[in-house]
Amino acid sequence: EGTPGYVHQRADLVNLAAPAATLIPGGETSERGRSLVIRVTPAAEGHALSIWLTGASVLEARVNGHDLGVGASPTQSADLSWTLEYGNAPAAGITLALMLKSTDRVSVAVLDRSVGWPAIAGKVFAPRPADLMPSGSGDQTIIRRNFAF
């Protein structure tokens, strides 16, 4: 089982803290679309967040009031998916304000990524064999939650 060329092992289901996304009331709907404001919090301070939105074109995006410059590309409005990578997230999270071209519900997946493996009572992870090195971002714990707004 698993992907050829990768070290893998079966993992037990464990209860770990997960990221959250909470709707902040006050979004408006107009001819242009609708505004959506959500508070996204990591499982713990310092973790990285990946936020994936599908189901609508993002015309504008702001994080904690800072304009991300979305919408400058003429091809952006045809794309129904959007991604934000945010490193070293504060424990209080971030406020993500979006202007969406559609008034339909959107799906938002939030991934919380931390370096290394979680501490699990009674579980000891074997060290990586000396002849192998990590790929990409290395050993990570990734927890994903899905939301609809």
CSV table of C-alpha atoms in Angstrom, one decimal:
chain,number,residue,atom,x,y,z
A,1,GLU,CA,0.0,0.0,0.0
A,2,GLY,CA,1.0,3.6,-0.3
A,3,THR,CA,2.8,5.6,-3.0
A,4,PRO,CA,5.8,3.8,-4.5
A,5,GLY,CA,9.1,5.5,-3.7
A,6,TYR,CA,7.8,7.0,-0.4
A,7,VAL,CA,8.2,5.7,3.2
A,8,HIS,CA,4.7,5.2,4.6
A,9,GLN,CA,2.9,3.4,7.4
A,10,ARG,CA,-0.6,2.9,8.6
A,11,ALA,CA,-1.8,5.7,10.9
A,12,ASP,CA,-4.2,5.4,13.8
A,13,LEU,CA,-7.0,7.9,14.1
A,14,VAL,CA,-6.1,10.5,16.8
A,15,ASN,CA,-7.9,13.5,18.2
A,16,LEU,CA,-5.9,16.6,17.4
A,17,ALA,CA,-6.7,20.3,17.5
A,18,ALA,CA,-8.1,21.5,14.2
A,19,PRO,CA,-8.2,24.8,12.4
A,20,ALA,CA,-11.5,26.8,12.3
A,21,ALA,CA,-13.2,29.2,10.0
A,22,THR,CA,-16.0,31.3,11.4
A,23,LEU,CA,-18.3,33.6,9.4
A,24,ILE,CA,-18.3,37.2,10.5
A,25,PRO,CA,-21.8,38.7,10.0
A,26,GLY,CA,-22.3,41.7,7.8
A,27,GLY,CA,-21.5,40.5,4.3
A,28,GLU,CA,-23.4,42.3,1.6
A,29,THR,CA,-24.8,41.2,-1.7
A,30,SER,CA,-24.8,43.5,-4.8
A,31,GLU,CA,-25.0,43.3,-8.6
A,32,ARG,CA,-21.2,42.6,-8.5
A,33,GLY,CA,-21.6,39.6,-6.2
A,34,ARG,CA,-21.2,39.2,-2.4
A,35,SER,CA,-18.8,40.0,0.3
A,36,LEU,CA,-17.7,37.2,2.6
A,37,VAL,CA,-15.7,37.8,5.7
A,38,ILE,CA,-14.3,34.9,7.7
A,39,ARG,CA,-12.0,34.5,10.7
A,40,VAL,CA,-9.6,31.6,10.1
A,41,THR,CA,-7.7,30.3,13.1
A,42,PRO,CA,-4.9,27.7,13.2
A,43,ALA,CA,-4.8,24.8,15.6
A,44,ALA,CA,-1.9,26.5,17.4
A,45,GLU,CA,0.1,29.7,17.1
A,46,GLY,CA,2.9,29.5,14.5
A,47,HIS,CA,1.3,26.9,12.3
A,48,ALA,CA,0.9,27.5,8.5
A,49,LEU,CA,-2.6,27.9,7.0
A,50,SER,CA,-3.6,26.9,3.5
A,51,ILE,CA,-7.0,28.2,2.5
A,52,TRP,CA,-8.7,26.8,-0.6
A,53,LEU,CA,-11.9,28.3,-1.8
A,54,THR,CA,-14.0,26.8,-4.6
A,55,GLY,CA,-17.3,27.6,-6.2
A,56,ALA,CA,-16.8,31.3,-7.1
A,57,SER,CA,-14.4,33.7,-8.6
A,58,VAL,CA,-12.6,36.0,-6.1
A,59,LEU,CA,-12.7,39.6,-7.3
A,60,GLU,CA,-11.0,41.1,-4.3
A,61,ALA,CA,-9.2,39.7,-1.2
A,62,ARG,CA,-7.9,41.2,2.0
A,63,VAL,CA,-6.1,39.7,4.9
A,64,ASN,CA,-6.3,41.7,8.1
A,65,GLY,CA,-7.2,44.7,6.0
A,66,HIS,CA,-4.3,44.4,3.6
A,67,ASP,CA,-5.3,44.2,-0.1
A,68,LEU,CA,-3.8,41.1,-1.8
A,69,GLY,CA,-4.1,42.6,-5.3
A,70,VAL,CA,-6.5,39.9,-6.5
A,71,GLY,CA,-8.4,40.9,-9.6
A,72,ALA,CA,-5.5,42.6,-11.3
A,73,SER,CA,-5.4,39.7,-13.8
A,74,PRO,CA,-8.1,39.6,-16.5
A,75,THR,CA,-8.2,35.8,-16.3
A,76,GLN,CA,-8.9,35.8,-12.6
A,77,SER,CA,-12.7,36.2,-12.9
A,78,ALA,CA,-13.0,33.0,-15.0
A,79,ASP,CA,-11.4,30.9,-12.3
A,80,LEU,CA,-13.7,29.2,-9.7
A,81,SER,CA,-10.9,28.3,-7.3
A,82,TRP,CA,-8.6,30.4,-5.1
A,83,THR,CA,-5.8,29.6,-2.7
A,84,LEU,CA,-4.1,31.5,0.1
A,85,GLU,CA,-0.9,30.3,1.9
A,86,TYR,CA,-0.3,32.0,5.2
A,87,GLY,CA,2.8,31.2,7.3
A,88,ASN,CA,3.4,31.6,11.0
A,89,ALA,CA,-0.3,32.3,11.8
A,90,PRO,CA,-1.0,34.0,15.1
A,91,ALA,CA,-3.1,32.1,17.6
A,92,ALA,CA,-5.9,34.6,17.2
A,93,GLY,CA,-6.0,33.8,13.5
A,94,ILE,CA,-6.5,36.1,10.5
A,95,THR,CA,-9.5,37.9,9.0
A,96,LEU,CA,-10.1,37.1,5.4
A,97,ALA,CA,-12.4,39.5,3.5
A,98,LEU,CA,-13.4,38.4,0.0
A,99,MET,CA,-15.5,39.9,-2.8
A,100,LEU,CA,-17.0,37.0,-4.7
A,101,LYS,CA,-18.4,37.2,-8.2
A,102,SER,CA,-21.2,34.7,-7.3
A,103,THR,CA,-23.9,34.8,-4.6
A,104,ASP,CA,-23.8,31.0,-4.4
A,105,ARG,CA,-22.4,29.1,-1.5
A,106,VAL,CA,-18.7,28.4,-1.6
A,107,SER,CA,-16.6,25.6,-0.2
A,108,VAL,CA,-13.6,26.6,1.9
A,109,ALA,CA,-11.0,24.0,3.0
A,110,VAL,CA,-8.6,25.1,5.7
A,111,LEU,CA,-5.4,23.1,6.2
A,112,ASP,CA,-3.3,23.6,9.3
A,113,ARG,CA,0.3,22.5,8.8
A,114,SER,CA,2.9,22.1,11.5
A,115,VAL,CA,6.5,20.8,11.3
A,116,GLY,CA,7.1,17.3,12.6
A,117,TRP,CA,4.8,14.6,14.0
A,118,PRO,CA,2.2,15.1,16.7
A,119,ALA,CA,2.9,13.9,20.2
A,120,ILE,CA,0.7,10.8,20.7
A,121,ALA,CA,0.5,9.0,24.0
A,122,GLY,CA,2.1,5.5,23.7
A,123,LYS,CA,3.3,6.1,20.1
A,124,VAL,CA,7.0,6.4,19.2
A,125,PHE,CA,7.9,7.3,15.6
A,126,ALA,CA,10.9,5.5,14.2
A,127,PRO,CA,13.6,7.8,12.9
A,128,ARG,CA,13.9,8.2,9.2
A,129,PRO,CA,16.4,5.8,7.7
A,130,ALA,CA,19.9,7.4,7.3
A,131,ASP,CA,19.8,6.9,3.5
A,132,LEU,CA,16.6,8.9,3.0
A,133,MET,CA,16.0,12.6,3.1
A,134,PRO,CA,12.7,14.5,3.4
A,135,SER,CA,10.9,15.7,0.3
A,136,GLY,CA,9.4,19.1,-0.3
A,137,SER,CA,8.4,20.6,3.1
A,138,GLY,CA,9.7,17.6,5.1
A,139,ASP,CA,7.8,15.8,7.8
A,140,GLN,CA,4.5,17.6,8.6
A,141,THR,CA,1.3,17.1,10.4
A,142,ILE,CA,-1.6,18.3,8.2
A,143,ILE,CA,-5.1,18.7,9.5
A,144,ARG,CA,-7.9,19.7,7.1
A,145,ARG,CA,-11.4,20.9,7.8
A,146,ASN,CA,-14.0,21.8,5.2
A,147,PHE,CA,-16.6,24.5,5.5
A,148,ALA,CA,-19.4,26.0,3.4
A,149,PHE,CA,-20.4,29.6,3.4
